[in-house]
Amino acid sequence: MNHAHTPTPHHGASHGHHHEQAQAHEQAHEQAMDGQAEILDLDAEVVAEHTASVTAWLPLPTAPHHIVDLGCGTGAGTFALLDRFPGAHITAVDASAEHLQRLRTKACTRGTQERVHTVQADLDEATWPDLGSPDLVWASASMHHMAHPERALRNVHDALVPGGLFAVVELAGHPRFLPADAPEERPGLEERIHAAADRRQAGHMPHRGADWGPMLTAAGFTVEGERAITVNLDGSRSEAIGRYATGILRRIRGIVADRLTPEDLTALDQLLDTGGPHSILRRDDLTVRTERTVWAARRT
Ligand SMILES: C[S@@+](CC[C@H](N)C(=O)[O-])C[C@H]1O[C@@H](n2cnc3c(N)ncnc32)[C@H](O)[C@@H]1O
């Protein structure tokens, strides 16, 4: 696990309480990050075919040599791009040391560690570390996290070689898994949960679901393509789908628990109780439904 966030050991009894607090904070942080890492890995697995179709669609006259994956997470895009472009090497950038560590471990398992270089950086900073001269920059589900997207887009523009391509993949919201009439006692529960989460998150992620085309143009890019990807998968395709649904809904529970009615919260907890009779894992009517949009923007 990452050591960057390990709290400095405290000495002396008077610091015991703070030390426990710091440890509890650290554990909560690591659990949250593990939760996110697990979801990112499951997402990569579940939508792998769609991601492959996006990398195949990119308007690239020649195969890229140097790719930057911005906000790479645990490597969903990195590994799809390594597969698609066997001659390329990738600089994978993220703020999370844990995600980068996980990505490096996967690269070793796959024998691609020589082709991946990780950089830990906060892309909200005005000045970015030197990312080399990429001919393709990929940012999937990361641009909407940026506090200053216009500045980030200009940084990407300046980093790319002339003629290089920026691929932005974004999603309007979290995927849906349940039928509208589920669960039996609280039909429509999933939509109510998402509505509550959207209201809470709109304030600090105003660019989620935005139209990136005009912003890319304003940053100096020529938008050469835009494509909407509809994911609609039957839950029976893979056992990962049940775990993916559980992971996503558990995370959303953390955001909205205090905004749900007691009846909805109980029904949600029953879905999330993986050992219980109402567990999502026991359902045979799950689907994965989500929309993604890709913009291909050229630095001319
Ligand atoms: C939803 S995840 C997407 C990960 C990956 N691109 C994928 O498609 O699975 C968003 C990622 O952006 C990273 N991120 C968010 N804000 C960031 C920032 N200011 N600087 C660097 N990375 C950031 C997060 O750590 C996280 O890994």
Tab-separated table of C-alpha atoms and ligand atoms in Angstrom:
chain	number	residue	atom	x	y	z
A	1	MET	CA	0.000	0.000	0.000
A	2	ASN	CA	1.059	3.573	-0.397
A	3	HIS	CA	3.214	5.115	2.274
A	4	ALA	CA	2.798	8.745	1.279
A	5	HIS	CA	-0.192	9.236	3.591
A	6	THR	CA	1.116	7.260	6.529
A	7	PRO	CA	0.772	9.558	9.531
A	8	THR	CA	3.959	10.567	11.272
A	9	PRO	CA	4.284	8.474	14.465
A	10	HIS	CA	3.540	10.469	17.607
A	11	HIS	CA	5.540	10.044	20.771
A	12	GLY	CA	4.349	10.407	24.344
A	13	ALA	CA	1.028	9.624	26.052
A	14	SER	CA	-0.432	13.106	25.505
A	15	HIS	CA	-0.455	12.452	21.790
A	16	GLY	CA	-2.222	9.101	22.085
A	17	HIS	CA	-5.659	10.458	21.276
A	18	HIS	CA	-4.437	12.371	18.239
A	19	HIS	CA	-2.538	9.343	17.100
A	20	GLU	CA	-5.686	7.190	17.292
A	21	GLN	CA	-7.638	9.855	15.457
A	22	ALA	CA	-4.980	10.055	12.778
A	23	GLN	CA	-4.973	6.285	12.456
A	24	ALA	CA	-8.762	6.150	12.195
A	25	HIS	CA	-8.665	8.913	9.595
A	26	GLU	CA	-5.978	7.074	7.666
A	27	GLN	CA	-7.935	3.814	7.774
A	28	ALA	CA	-11.109	5.539	6.578
A	29	HIS	CA	-9.142	7.199	3.777
A	30	GLU	CA	-7.556	3.925	2.695
A	31	GLN	CA	-10.891	2.092	2.795
A	32	ALA	CA	-12.484	4.817	0.662
A	33	MET	CA	-9.611	4.671	-1.791
A	34	ASP	CA	-9.747	0.871	-1.883
A	35	GLY	CA	-13.454	1.171	-2.590
A	36	GLN	CA	-12.796	3.523	-5.462
A	37	ALA	CA	-9.915	1.443	-6.815
A	38	GLU	CA	-12.078	-1.677	-6.778
A	39	ILE	CA	-14.894	0.133	-8.602
A	40	LEU	CA	-12.474	1.496	-11.218
A	41	ASP	CA	-11.133	-2.022	-11.812
A	42	LEU	CA	-14.644	-3.467	-12.112
A	43	ASP	CA	-15.682	-0.630	-14.428
A	44	ALA	CA	-12.654	-1.353	-16.633
A	45	GLU	CA	-13.607	-5.032	-16.801
A	46	VAL	CA	-17.314	-4.481	-17.430
A	47	VAL	CA	-16.968	-1.843	-20.184
A	48	ALA	CA	-13.740	-3.216	-21.727
A	49	GLU	CA	-15.335	-3.835	-25.136
A	50	HIS	CA	-16.699	-0.302	-25.281
A	51	THR	CA	-13.342	1.163	-24.323
A	52	ALA	CA	-11.680	-0.893	-27.055
A	53	SER	CA	-14.201	0.444	-29.577
A	54	VAL	CA	-13.329	4.002	-28.494
A	55	THR	CA	-9.569	3.500	-28.872
A	56	ALA	CA	-10.221	1.932	-32.315
A	57	TRP	CA	-12.366	4.918	-33.359
A	58	LEU	CA	-9.801	7.645	-32.555
A	59	PRO	CA	-8.822	9.608	-35.671
A	60	LEU	CA	-5.091	8.837	-35.653
A	61	PRO	CA	-3.312	8.928	-39.014
A	62	THR	CA	-0.366	7.007	-37.522
A	63	ALA	CA	-0.023	5.001	-34.316
A	64	PRO	CA	1.034	7.205	-31.383
A	65	HIS	CA	4.454	6.745	-29.781
A	66	HIS	CA	3.990	8.602	-26.531
A	67	ILE	CA	0.622	8.689	-24.782
A	68	VAL	CA	-0.319	10.535	-21.594
A	69	ASP	CA	-3.244	9.148	-19.568
A	70	LEU	CA	-4.484	12.036	-17.397
A	71	GLY	CA	-6.261	11.042	-14.192
A	72	CYS	CA	-5.435	7.454	-15.086
A	73	GLY	CA	-6.885	5.928	-11.900
A	74	THR	CA	-5.984	2.245	-11.743
A	75	GLY	CA	-5.256	2.096	-15.478
A	76	ALA	CA	-8.503	1.338	-17.355
A	77	GLY	CA	-7.393	3.540	-20.253
A	78	THR	CA	-3.678	2.897	-19.849
A	79	PHE	CA	-3.986	-0.848	-20.456
A	80	ALA	CA	-6.578	-0.482	-23.231
A	81	LEU	CA	-4.189	1.904	-25.003
A	82	LEU	CA	-1.134	-0.306	-24.429
A	83	ASP	CA	-3.060	-3.178	-26.050
A	84	ARG	CA	-4.234	-1.052	-28.938
A	85	PHE	CA	-0.863	0.581	-29.672
A	86	PRO	CA	1.872	-2.015	-29.062
A	87	GLY	CA	4.621	0.435	-30.085
A	88	ALA	CA	3.617	3.146	-27.617
A	89	HIS	CA	4.750	3.971	-24.125
A	90	ILE	CA	2.466	5.695	-21.640
A	91	THR	CA	2.887	8.318	-18.961
A	92	ALA	CA	0.096	7.661	-16.460
A	93	VAL	CA	-0.720	10.662	-14.264
A	94	ASP	CA	-2.898	10.772	-11.166
A	95	ALA	CA	-3.089	12.537	-7.809
A	96	SER	CA	-3.562	9.229	-5.989
A	97	ALA	CA	-0.399	7.344	-5.014
A	98	GLU	CA	-2.571	4.306	-4.207
A	99	HIS	CA	-4.067	4.170	-7.692
A	100	LEU	CA	-0.651	4.584	-9.291
A	101	GLN	CA	0.784	1.800	-7.155
A	102	ARG	CA	-2.064	-0.487	-8.199
A	103	LEU	CA	-1.487	0.450	-11.836
A	104	ARG	CA	2.247	-0.338	-11.571
A	105	THR	CA	1.502	-3.715	-9.978
A	106	LYS	CA	-0.836	-4.553	-12.871
A	107	ALA	CA	1.767	-3.437	-15.403
A	108	CYS	CA	4.273	-5.848	-13.817
A	109	THR	CA	1.742	-8.701	-13.883
A	110	ARG	CA	1.102	-8.032	-17.564
A	111	GLY	CA	4.799	-7.629	-18.374
A	112	THR	CA	4.290	-4.080	-19.654
A	113	GLN	CA	6.145	-2.228	-16.895
A	114	GLU	CA	8.833	-1.056	-19.354
A	115	ARG	CA	6.170	0.780	-21.335
A	116	VAL	CA	4.518	2.597	-18.410
A	117	HIS	CA	5.836	5.477	-16.393
A	118	THR	CA	3.702	6.859	-13.547
A	119	VAL	CA	3.688	10.465	-12.360
A	120	GLN	CA	1.935	11.566	-9.189
A	121	ALA	CA	0.646	15.090	-9.705
A	122	ASP	CA	-2.241	17.329	-8.745
A	123	LEU	CA	-3.594	18.532	-12.067
A	124	ASP	CA	-5.386	21.378	-10.299
A	125	GLU	CA	-1.978	23.042	-9.895
A	126	ALA	CA	-1.366	25.864	-12.369
A	127	THR	CA	1.933	24.351	-13.506
A	128	TRP	CA	2.101	20.690	-14.442
A	129	PRO	CA	5.173	18.488	-14.265
A	130	ASP	CA	6.985	17.873	-17.532
A	131	LEU	CA	4.946	15.167	-19.276
A	132	GLY	CA	7.223	14.975	-22.325
A	133	SER	CA	5.864	15.546	-25.844
A	134	PRO	CA	2.884	13.206	-26.239
A	135	ASP	CA	1.194	12.661	-29.581
A	136	LEU	CA	-1.948	11.392	-27.815
A	137	VAL	CA	-3.424	12.541	-24.494
A	138	TRP	CA	-6.287	10.505	-23.047
A	139	ALA	CA	-8.507	11.672	-20.183
A	140	SER	CA	-11.368	9.400	-19.173
A	141	ALA	CA	-13.796	10.447	-16.444
A	142	SER	CA	-11.131	12.759	-15.064
A	143	MET	CA	-11.634	16.181	-16.669
A	144	HIS	CA	-14.847	16.849	-14.733
A	145	HIS	CA	-12.811	16.572	-11.505
A	146	MET	CA	-10.630	19.543	-12.463
A	147	ALA	CA	-11.190	22.686	-10.443
A	148	HIS	CA	-10.053	24.816	-13.419
A	149	PRO	CA	-10.920	22.841	-16.555
A	150	GLU	CA	-10.141	25.717	-18.946
A	151	ARG	CA	-6.623	25.966	-17.567
A	152	ALA	CA	-6.209	22.179	-17.645
A	153	LEU	CA	-7.326	22.075	-21.299
A	154	ARG	CA	-4.761	24.734	-22.201
A	155	ASN	CA	-2.059	22.766	-20.388
A	156	VAL	CA	-2.962	19.673	-22.436
A	157	HIS	CA	-2.905	21.748	-25.614
A	158	ASP	CA	0.571	23.069	-24.857
A	159	ALA	CA	1.925	19.640	-23.885
A	160	LEU	CA	0.793	17.914	-27.114
A	161	VAL	CA	3.011	17.941	-30.193
A	162	PRO	CA	1.467	19.951	-33.081
A	163	GLY	CA	-0.981	17.622	-34.835
A	164	GLY	CA	-1.375	15.561	-31.650
A	165	LEU	CA	-4.765	14.348	-30.451
A	166	PHE	CA	-6.604	14.826	-27.161
A	167	ALA	CA	-9.295	12.223	-26.405
A	168	VAL	CA	-11.743	13.226	-23.691
A	169	VAL	CA	-14.147	10.564	-22.430
A	170	GLU	CA	-16.826	11.779	-20.047
A	171	LEU	CA	-19.983	10.414	-18.459
A	172	ALA	CA	-23.127	12.169	-17.390
A	173	GLY	CA	-23.526	10.207	-14.167
A	174	HIS	CA	-23.229	6.833	-12.492
A	175	PRO	CA	-24.505	3.718	-14.256
A	176	ARG	CA	-27.920	2.213	-13.467
A	177	PHE	CA	-28.380	-1.443	-12.633
A	178	LEU	CA	-31.917	-2.113	-11.395
A	179	PRO	CA	-35.251	-2.294	-13.230
A	180	ALA	CA	-37.584	0.657	-12.593
A	181	ASP	CA	-39.960	-1.464	-10.493
A	182	ALA	CA	-37.232	-2.681	-8.111
A	183	PRO	CA	-36.932	-3.387	-5.318
A	184	GLU	CA	-40.409	-4.762	-4.722
A	185	GLU	CA	-41.111	-2.773	-1.535
A	186	ARG	CA	-39.553	0.501	-2.776
A	187	PRO	CA	-39.921	0.721	-6.600
A	188	GLY	CA	-37.871	3.485	-8.208
A	189	LEU	CA	-35.332	3.459	-5.385
A	190	GLU	CA	-32.314	3.685	-7.678
A	191	GLU	CA	-33.498	6.879	-9.414
A	192	ARG	CA	-34.262	8.537	-6.063
A	193	ILE	CA	-30.770	7.697	-4.847
A	194	HIS	CA	-29.170	9.164	-7.967
A	195	ALA	CA	-31.314	12.289	-7.810
A	196	ALA	CA	-30.173	12.866	-4.220
A	197	ALA	CA	-26.511	12.245	-5.177
A	198	ASP	CA	-26.727	14.568	-8.194
A	199	ARG	CA	-28.125	17.359	-6.030
A	200	ARG	CA	-25.319	16.935	-3.516
A	201	GLN	CA	-22.512	16.631	-6.095
A	202	ALA	CA	-23.641	19.356	-8.525
A	203	GLY	CA	-22.016	22.039	-6.376
A	204	HIS	CA	-18.496	20.651	-6.308
A	205	MET	CA	-18.417	18.948	-9.727
A	206	PRO	CA	-20.212	21.450	-11.961
A	207	HIS	CA	-18.550	20.103	-15.123
A	208	ARG	CA	-19.862	16.561	-14.807
A	209	GLY	CA	-22.033	15.930	-17.872
A	210	ALA	CA	-20.790	19.144	-19.540
A	211	ASP	CA	-20.403	19.655	-23.281
A	212	TRP	CA	-16.619	19.636	-23.684
A	213	GLY	CA	-16.717	20.526	-27.411
A	214	PRO	CA	-16.941	24.339	-26.988
A	215	MET	CA	-14.435	24.272	-24.117
A	216	LEU	CA	-11.949	22.340	-26.273
A	217	THR	CA	-12.417	24.827	-29.117
A	218	ALA	CA	-11.915	27.751	-26.736
A	219	ALA	CA	-8.638	26.166	-25.574
A	220	GLY	CA	-7.342	26.169	-29.180
A	221	PHE	CA	-8.231	22.617	-30.281
A	222	THR	CA	-10.053	21.587	-33.452
A	223	VAL	CA	-12.725	19.093	-32.499
A	224	GLU	CA	-12.587	16.383	-35.176
A	225	GLY	CA	-15.088	13.942	-33.783
A	226	GLU	CA	-17.664	13.405	-31.090
A	227	ARG	CA	-19.257	10.078	-30.354
A	228	ALA	CA	-21.859	8.927	-27.858
A	229	ILE	CA	-21.411	5.410	-26.484
A	230	THR	CA	-24.408	3.617	-25.052
A	231	VAL	CA	-23.633	0.771	-22.696
A	232	ASN	CA	-26.490	-1.646	-22.083
A	233	LEU	CA	-25.284	-4.964	-20.768
A	234	ASP	CA	-27.203	-7.891	-19.384
A	235	GLY	CA	-26.135	-8.771	-15.850
A	236	SER	CA	-25.822	-12.422	-16.765
A	237	ARG	CA	-22.807	-11.628	-18.952
A	238	SER	CA	-20.408	-11.483	-16.037
A	239	GLU	CA	-20.384	-12.010	-12.292
A	240	ALA	CA	-18.373	-8.774	-12.048
A	241	ILE	CA	-21.589	-6.840	-12.749
A	242	GLY	CA	-23.167	-7.684	-9.385
A	243	ARG	CA	-20.010	-6.637	-7.544
A	244	TYR	CA	-19.769	-3.489	-9.670
A	245	ALA	CA	-23.400	-2.577	-8.847
A	246	THR	CA	-22.808	-3.235	-5.139
A	247	GLY	CA	-19.638	-1.113	-5.149
A	248	ILE	CA	-21.250	1.842	-6.908
A	249	LEU	CA	-24.413	1.825	-4.761
A	250	ARG	CA	-22.361	1.459	-1.568
A	251	ARG	CA	-20.329	4.510	-2.523
A	252	ILE	CA	-23.456	6.506	-3.335
A	253	ARG	CA	-24.961	5.445	-0.008
A	254	GLY	CA	-22.038	7.242	1.641
A	255	ILE	CA	-23.025	10.449	-0.146
A	256	VAL	CA	-26.814	10.358	0.293
A	257	ALA	CA	-27.610	8.320	3.440
A	258	ASP	CA	-28.786	11.402	5.361
A	259	ARG	CA	-31.026	12.505	2.486
A	260	LEU	CA	-33.024	9.303	2.050
A	261	THR	CA	-36.244	8.374	3.787
A	262	PRO	CA	-35.783	5.654	6.448
A	263	GLU	CA	-37.710	3.232	4.191
A	264	ASP	CA	-35.437	3.891	1.214
A	265	LEU	CA	-32.325	3.602	3.373
A	266	THR	CA	-33.498	0.256	4.740
A	267	ALA	CA	-34.250	-1.027	1.234
A	268	LEU	CA	-30.827	0.149	0.034
A	269	ASP	CA	-29.089	-1.531	2.943
A	270	GLN	CA	-30.904	-4.759	2.153
A	271	LEU	CA	-29.635	-4.587	-1.437
A	272	LEU	CA	-26.112	-3.952	-0.146
A	273	ASP	CA	-26.173	-6.749	2.441
A	274	THR	CA	-24.233	-9.255	0.365
A	275	GLY	CA	-25.088	-12.124	2.724
A	276	GLY	CA	-28.786	-11.269	2.925
A	277	PRO	CA	-31.792	-12.522	0.952
A	278	HIS	CA	-32.270	-9.189	-0.910
A	279	SER	CA	-28.627	-8.771	-1.936
A	280	ILE	CA	-27.968	-7.358	-5.405
A	281	LEU	CA	-25.718	-10.369	-5.935
A	282	ARG	CA	-28.775	-12.647	-5.815
A	283	ARG	CA	-30.770	-10.746	-8.433
A	284	ASP	CA	-31.139	-12.146	-11.937
A	285	ASP	CA	-32.553	-8.933	-13.436
A	286	LEU	CA	-29.476	-6.685	-13.292
A	287	THR	CA	-28.294	-4.692	-16.293
A	288	VAL	CA	-25.568	-2.054	-16.718
A	289	ARG	CA	-26.916	1.064	-18.378
A	290	THR	CA	-24.713	4.081	-18.908
A	291	GLU	CA	-23.823	6.706	-21.514
A	292	ARG	CA	-20.357	8.003	-22.320
A	293	THR	CA	-19.294	10.704	-24.746
A	294	VAL	CA	-15.925	10.931	-26.464
A	295	TRP	CA	-14.434	14.047	-28.034
A	296	ALA	CA	-11.416	13.790	-30.335
A	297	ALA	CA	-9.666	17.169	-30.428
A	298	ARG	CA	-6.602	18.018	-32.503
A	299	ARG	CA	-3.862	20.475	-31.657
A	300	THR	CA	-3.472	22.079	-35.082
B	1	LIG	C1	-13.375	8.521	-12.044
B	1	LIG	S1	-11.652	8.272	-11.915
B	1	LIG	C2	-11.241	7.776	-13.584
B	1	LIG	C3	-10.001	6.939	-13.649
B	1	LIG	C4	-9.626	6.397	-15.032
B	1	LIG	N1	-9.306	7.442	-15.966
B	1	LIG	C5	-10.698	5.500	-15.570
B	1	LIG	O1	-11.221	5.777	-16.656
B	1	LIG	O2	-11.010	4.491	-14.931
B	1	LIG	C6	-10.992	9.902	-11.787
B	1	LIG	C7	-9.507	9.926	-11.516
B	1	LIG	O3	-9.034	11.283	-11.569
B	1	LIG	C8	-8.107	11.476	-10.533
B	1	LIG	N2	-8.080	12.904	-10.204
B	1	LIG	C9	-9.104	13.655	-9.745
B	1	LIG	N3	-8.694	14.915	-9.538
B	1	LIG	C10	-7.371	14.953	-9.872
B	1	LIG	C11	-6.385	15.984	-9.854
B	1	LIG	N4	-6.676	17.213	-9.452
B	1	LIG	N5	-5.137	15.669	-10.248
B	1	LIG	C12	-4.831	14.418	-10.652
B	1	LIG	N6	-5.727	13.414	-10.688
B	1	LIG	C13	-6.984	13.669	-10.304
B	1	LIG	C14	-8.625	10.612	-9.395
B	1	LIG	O4	-7.588	10.301	-8.464
B	1	LIG	C15	-9.146	9.401	-10.136
B	1	LIG	O5	-8.162	8.414	-10.261
